PDB file of C-alpha atoms in Angstrom:
ATOM      1  CA  LEU A1083      43.556 -26.687   6.697  1.00 39.00           C
ATOM      2  CA  ALA A1084      40.322 -28.484   5.775  1.00 40.00           C
ATOM      3  CA  PHE A1085      38.874 -27.499   9.165  1.00 38.00           C
ATOM      4  CA  LEU A1086      39.698 -23.815   8.567  1.00 37.00           C
ATOM      5  CA  LEU A1087      38.199 -23.877   5.076  1.00 37.00           C
ATOM      6  CA  GLY A1088      35.079 -25.611   6.383  1.00 40.00           C
ATOM      7  CA  LEU A1089      34.792 -23.120   9.237  1.00 37.00           C
ATOM      8  CA  SER A1090      35.084 -20.134   6.908  1.00 41.00           C
ATOM      9  CA  LEU A1091      32.395 -21.595   4.630  1.00 40.00           C
ATOM     10  CA  ALA A1092      30.126 -22.286   7.599  1.00 40.00           C
ATOM     11  CA  LEU A1093      30.582 -18.766   8.915  1.00 41.00           C
ATOM     12  CA  ALA A1094      29.912 -17.280   5.481  1.00 43.00           C
ATOM     13  CA  ALA A1095      26.666 -19.268   5.238  1.00 42.00           C
ATOM     14  CA  GLU A1096      25.266 -17.944   8.522  1.00 44.00           C
ATOM     15  CA  PRO A1097      22.617 -15.261   8.197  1.00 50.00           C
ATOM     16  CA  PRO A1098      23.717 -11.784   9.192  1.00 54.00           C
ATOM     17  CA  SER A1099      23.170 -10.959  12.827  1.00 71.00           C
ATOM     18  CA  CYS A1100      19.861  -9.332  13.519  1.00 86.00           C
ATOM     19  CA  ALA A1101      20.034  -5.848  14.907  1.00 82.00           C
ATOM     20  CA  PRO A1102      17.223  -5.208  17.368  1.00 86.00           C
ATOM     21  CA  LEU A1103      14.354  -3.038  16.195  1.00 89.00           C
ATOM     22  CA  VAL A1104      14.727   0.405  17.763  1.00 93.00           C
ATOM     23  CA  PRO A1105      11.409   1.906  18.882  1.00 94.00           C
ATOM     24  CA  VAL A1106      10.808   5.632  18.621  1.00 95.00           C
ATOM     25  CA  THR A1107      10.593   7.375  21.989  1.00 95.00           C
ATOM     26  CA  PHE A1108       7.773   9.869  21.651  1.00 95.00           C
ATOM     27  CA  ASP A1109       8.571  13.546  21.920  1.00 92.00           C
ATOM     28  CA  ASN A1110       6.984  16.759  20.633  1.00 88.00           C
ATOM     29  CA  ALA A1111       8.149  16.042  17.050  1.00 91.00           C
ATOM     30  CA  THR A1112       6.771  12.484  16.862  1.00 92.00           C
ATOM     31  CA  ILE A1113       3.079  13.144  16.397  1.00 91.00           C
ATOM     32  CA  PRO A1114       3.395  15.907  13.761  1.00 94.00           C
ATOM     33  CA  ARG A1115       5.565  13.435  11.785  1.00 93.00           C
ATOM     34  CA  LEU A1116       2.645  10.982  11.736  1.00 95.00           C
ATOM     35  CA  LEU A1117       0.100  13.439  10.369  1.00 96.00           C
ATOM     36  CA  GLY A1118      -0.851  13.366   6.705  1.00 97.00           C
ATOM     37  CA  HIS A1119      -1.259  10.839   3.917  1.00 97.00           C
ATOM     38  CA  TRP A1120       0.328   7.342   3.953  1.00 97.00           C
ATOM     39  CA  ILE A1121       0.325   4.406   1.554  1.00 97.00           C
ATOM     40  CA  TYR A1122       0.434   0.911   2.986  1.00 96.00           C
ATOM     41  CA  ILE A1123       3.198  -1.073   1.253  1.00 96.00           C
ATOM     42  CA  ALA A1124       3.616  -4.422   3.032  1.00 95.00           C
ATOM     43  CA  GLY A1125       3.135  -6.329   6.227  1.00 94.00           C
ATOM     44  CA  SER A1126       3.436  -9.625   8.033  1.00 94.00           C
ATOM     45  CA  SER A1127       1.610 -10.918  11.055  1.00 91.00           C
ATOM     46  CA  LYS A1128       1.236 -14.143  12.995  1.00 88.00           C
ATOM     47  CA  TYR A1129      -1.984 -12.787  14.585  1.00 82.00           C
ATOM     48  CA  PRO A1130      -4.772 -14.813  12.873  1.00 80.00           C
ATOM     49  CA  PRO A1131      -7.296 -11.938  12.368  1.00 78.00           C
ATOM     50  CA  HIS A1132      -4.594  -9.670  10.890  1.00 81.00           C
ATOM     51  CA  LEU A1133      -3.203 -12.479   8.744  1.00 82.00           C
ATOM     52  CA  GLU A1134      -6.597 -13.013   7.113  1.00 84.00           C
ATOM     53  CA  GLU A1135      -6.924  -9.282   6.445  1.00 87.00           C
ATOM     54  CA  LEU A1136      -3.411  -9.102   4.961  1.00 90.00           C
ATOM     55  CA  LYS A1137      -4.239 -11.898   2.530  1.00 90.00           C
ATOM     56  CA  ALA A1138      -7.295  -9.984   1.268  1.00 92.00           C
ATOM     57  CA  LEU A1139      -5.700  -6.505   1.226  1.00 93.00           C
ATOM     58  CA  LYS A1140      -4.815  -5.393  -2.306  1.00 94.00           C
ATOM     59  CA  HIS A1141      -4.287  -1.648  -1.799  1.00 94.00           C
ATOM     60  CA  ALA A1142      -4.590   0.752   1.117  1.00 95.00           C
ATOM     61  CA  THR A1143      -4.067   4.412   1.868  1.00 96.00           C
ATOM     62  CA  PHE A1144      -4.742   6.240   5.075  1.00 96.00           C
ATOM     63  CA  SER A1145      -4.620   9.774   6.383  1.00 96.00           C
ATOM     64  CA  ILE A1146      -3.961  10.766   9.971  1.00 96.00           C
ATOM     65  CA  PHE A1147      -5.408  13.998  11.374  1.00 95.00           C
ATOM     66  CA  PRO A1148      -5.318  15.655  14.803  1.00 95.00           C
ATOM     67  CA  GLY A1149      -8.085  14.423  17.078  1.00 93.00           C
ATOM     68  CA  SER A1150     -10.205  16.319  19.544  1.00 92.00           C
ATOM     69  CA  HIS A1151      -7.760  15.560  22.385  1.00 91.00           C
ATOM     70  CA  GLU A1152      -3.979  15.850  22.654  1.00 88.00           C
ATOM     71  CA  ASP A1153      -3.613  12.063  22.975  1.00 93.00           C
ATOM     72  CA  GLU A1154      -5.902  11.171  20.071  1.00 95.00           C
ATOM     73  CA  LEU A1155      -5.602  11.096  16.278  1.00 96.00           C
ATOM     74  CA  ASN A1156      -8.335  10.484  13.697  1.00 95.00           C
ATOM     75  CA  VAL A1157      -7.769   8.125  10.788  1.00 94.00           C
ATOM     76  CA  THR A1158      -9.442   7.832   7.392  1.00 95.00           C
ATOM     77  CA  GLU A1159      -8.685   4.588   5.569  1.00 93.00           C
ATOM     78  CA  ILE A1160      -9.407   3.637   1.966  1.00 95.00           C
ATOM     79  CA  MET A1161      -8.727  -0.006   1.150  1.00 95.00           C
ATOM     80  CA  ARG A1162      -9.359  -2.541  -1.537  1.00 95.00           C
ATOM     81  CA  MET A1163     -10.083  -5.892   0.085  1.00 93.00           C
ATOM     82  CA  ASN A1164     -10.080  -8.452  -2.728  1.00 93.00           C
ATOM     83  CA  GLU A1165     -12.464  -6.693  -5.163  1.00 92.00           C
ATOM     84  CA  THR A1166     -14.322  -4.537  -2.625  1.00 94.00           C
ATOM     85  CA  CYS A1167     -13.522  -0.906  -1.858  1.00 95.00           C
ATOM     86  CA  VAL A1168     -13.784  -0.135   1.856  1.00 92.00           C
ATOM     87  CA  VAL A1169     -13.771   3.377   3.325  1.00 93.00           C
ATOM     88  CA  ARG A1170     -13.404   3.807   7.072  1.00 87.00           C
ATOM     89  CA  ASN A1171     -13.463   7.275   8.534  1.00 83.00           C
ATOM     90  CA  THR A1172     -14.408   6.477  12.083  1.00 77.00           C
ATOM     91  CA  SER A1173     -11.241   4.993  13.536  1.00 89.00           C
ATOM     92  CA  GLN A1174      -8.901   6.626  16.011  1.00 93.00           C
ATOM     93  CA  ILE A1175      -5.354   6.248  17.258  1.00 95.00           C
ATOM     94  CA  HIS A1176      -4.741   6.736  20.966  1.00 95.00           C
ATOM     95  CA  ILE A1177      -1.273   7.949  21.936  1.00 96.00           C
ATOM     96  CA  PHE A1178       0.329   6.563  25.090  1.00 96.00           C
ATOM     97  CA  TRP A1179       3.260   8.863  25.851  1.00 94.00           C
ATOM     98  CA  GLN A1180       4.532   6.955  28.900  1.00 94.00           C
ATOM     99  CA  ASN A1181       5.431   3.826  26.891  1.00 95.00           C
ATOM    100  CA  SER A1182       5.544   5.341  23.361  1.00 95.00           C
ATOM    101  CA  THR A1183       2.793   3.130  21.938  1.00 96.00           C
ATOM    102  CA  LEU A1184      -0.084   3.750  19.580  1.00 96.00           C
ATOM    103  CA  THR A1185      -3.399   1.944  19.840  1.00 94.00           C
ATOM    104  CA  HIS A1186      -5.652   1.911  16.780  1.00 90.00           C
ATOM    105  CA  VAL A1187      -9.342   1.629  17.647  1.00 86.00           C
ATOM    106  CA  ASP A1188     -11.823   0.684  14.922  1.00 80.00           C
ATOM    107  CA  ASN A1189     -15.281   0.033  16.367  1.00 76.00           C
ATOM    108  CA  GLN A1190     -14.522  -2.344  19.241  1.00 74.00           C
ATOM    109  CA  VAL A1191     -11.300  -3.791  17.735  1.00 76.00           C
ATOM    110  CA  THR A1192      -7.986  -2.498  19.074  1.00 83.00           C
ATOM    111  CA  SER A1193      -4.439  -3.031  17.871  1.00 87.00           C
ATOM    112  CA  THR A1194      -1.325  -1.723  19.617  1.00 92.00           C
ATOM    113  CA  ALA A1195       1.986  -0.897  17.943  1.00 95.00           C
ATOM    114  CA  VAL A1196       5.292   0.854  18.433  1.00 96.00           C
ATOM    115  CA  MET A1197       6.928   2.984  15.763  1.00 95.00           C
ATOM    116  CA  ILE A1198      10.341   1.760  14.644  1.00 95.00           C
ATOM    117  CA  GLN A1199      13.073   4.287  13.886  1.00 93.00           C
ATOM    118  CA  SER A1200      13.358   4.747  10.134  1.00 92.00           C
ATOM    119  CA  ASP A1201      13.463   7.307   7.352  1.00 91.00           C
ATOM    120  CA  LYS A1202      11.086  10.256   7.880  1.00 91.00           C
ATOM    121  CA  ASP A1203       9.036   9.244   4.833  1.00 94.00           C
ATOM    122  CA  LEU A1204       8.539   5.684   6.101  1.00 95.00           C
ATOM    123  CA  LEU A1205       6.280   4.410   8.837  1.00 96.00           C
ATOM    124  CA  ILE A1206       7.368   1.044  10.215  1.00 96.00           C
ATOM    125  CA  LEU A1207       5.137  -0.310  12.955  1.00 96.00           C
ATOM    126  CA  GLN A1208       5.843  -3.316  15.129  1.00 95.00           C
ATOM    127  CA  HIS A1209       2.451  -4.691  16.098  1.00 92.00           C
ATOM    128  CA  LEU A1210       1.964  -6.050  19.610  1.00 89.00           C
ATOM    129  CA  ASN A1211      -0.992  -8.441  19.639  1.00 80.00           C
ATOM    130  CA  ALA A1212      -1.082 -11.139  22.313  1.00 75.00           C
ATOM    131  CA  ASN A1213       2.509 -12.288  21.667  1.00 81.00           C
ATOM    132  CA  PHE A1214       1.901 -12.666  17.921  1.00 86.00           C
ATOM    133  CA  PRO A1215       4.630 -10.737  16.075  1.00 88.00           C
ATOM    134  CA  GLY A1216       3.724  -8.333  13.302  1.00 93.00           C
ATOM    135  CA  LEU A1217       5.472  -5.659  11.270  1.00 95.00           C
ATOM    136  CA  SER A1218       4.119  -3.252   8.653  1.00 96.00           C
ATOM    137  CA  LEU A1219       5.610  -0.740   6.250  1.00 97.00           C
ATOM    138  CA  SER A1220       3.875   2.384   4.961  1.00 97.00           C
ATOM    139  CA  ALA A1221       5.346   5.301   3.033  1.00 97.00           C
ATOM    140  CA  ARG A1222       4.497   8.813   1.898  1.00 97.00           C
ATOM    141  CA  THR A1223       4.709   7.704  -1.746  1.00 95.00           C
ATOM    142  CA  PRO A1224       3.881   4.400  -3.472  1.00 92.00           C
ATOM    143  CA  ASN A1225       7.546   3.903  -4.363  1.00 90.00           C
ATOM    144  CA  VAL A1226      10.013   2.714  -1.736  1.00 94.00           C
ATOM    145  CA  SER A1227      13.730   2.529  -2.476  1.00 95.00           C
ATOM    146  CA  LYS A1228      15.279  -0.884  -2.981  1.00 94.00           C
ATOM    147  CA  GLU A1229      17.477  -0.284   0.086  1.00 94.00           C
ATOM    148  CA  HIS A1230      14.502   0.550   2.327  1.00 94.00           C
ATOM    149  CA  LEU A1231      12.603  -2.480   1.077  1.00 93.00           C
ATOM    150  CA  GLU A1232      15.600  -4.768   1.677  1.00 92.00           C
ATOM    151  CA  GLU A1233      16.007  -3.350   5.190  1.00 91.00           C
ATOM    152  CA  PHE A1234      12.322  -4.021   5.923  1.00 94.00           C
ATOM    153  CA  GLN A1235      12.585  -7.570   4.578  1.00 93.00           C
ATOM    154  CA  ALA A1236      15.683  -8.164   6.748  1.00 91.00           C
ATOM    155  CA  GLN A1237      13.698  -6.995   9.788  1.00 93.00           C
ATOM    156  CA  LEU A1238      10.911  -9.431   8.872  1.00 94.00           C
ATOM    157  CA  HIS A1239      13.434 -12.251   8.517  1.00 93.00           C
ATOM    158  CA  CYS A1240      14.862 -11.440  11.958  1.00 91.00           C
ATOM    159  CA  LEU A1241      11.354 -11.674  13.427  1.00 90.00           C
ATOM    160  CA  GLY A1242      11.008 -15.139  11.903  1.00 91.00           C
ATOM    161  CA  PHE A1243       8.805 -14.321   8.905  1.00 92.00           C
ATOM    162  CA  THR A1244       9.283 -16.030   5.559  1.00 89.00           C
ATOM    163  CA  GLU A1245       8.677 -14.512   2.117  1.00 87.00           C
ATOM    164  CA  ASP A1246       5.393 -16.461   1.944  1.00 87.00           C
ATOM    165  CA  GLU A1247       4.226 -14.698   5.115  1.00 89.00           C
ATOM    166  CA  THR A1248       4.883 -11.204   3.731  1.00 91.00           C
ATOM    167  CA  PHE A1249       2.048  -9.526   1.875  1.00 93.00           C
ATOM    168  CA  PHE A1250       2.645  -6.605  -0.496  1.00 92.00           C
ATOM    169  CA  THR A1251      -0.042  -4.333  -1.856  1.00 91.00           C
ATOM    170  CA  SER A1252      -0.206  -3.462  -5.537  1.00 79.00           C
TER     171      SER A1252
END
């Protein structure tokens, strides 16, 4: 009896199983869904350059517009890094249909990501940078439901991130 009670307590203490992140397979509806205004909510990264940026990032919004080619999008970003306002309107996103990835190019710096299936008003990106995991959450509005936020935090936990490694904007 003691063994069964101990086993049930041990099983109850285990973290819930982690469902794999499900990437979006690009189709004709994917890119129009990306267009428009987004507000960056939170992110985590083990990639040292991104980690430093996340620590300094206090607020960020970005808008995605059609580019001059079918496989290209233009991005305007407005960010507050510590106490400095930064406006970038020269970056682009390249679309790779064959493997459903997006590569953000800002000057000579590139970052590749896959979109994770989620609510239409959320943009969850899994960042792929030299085997350093990363995940970010953006939304159409500054307010994200408690359920969506908990789901995002569970995904971070499954990727091995702690609360101290998750950075929220104001």
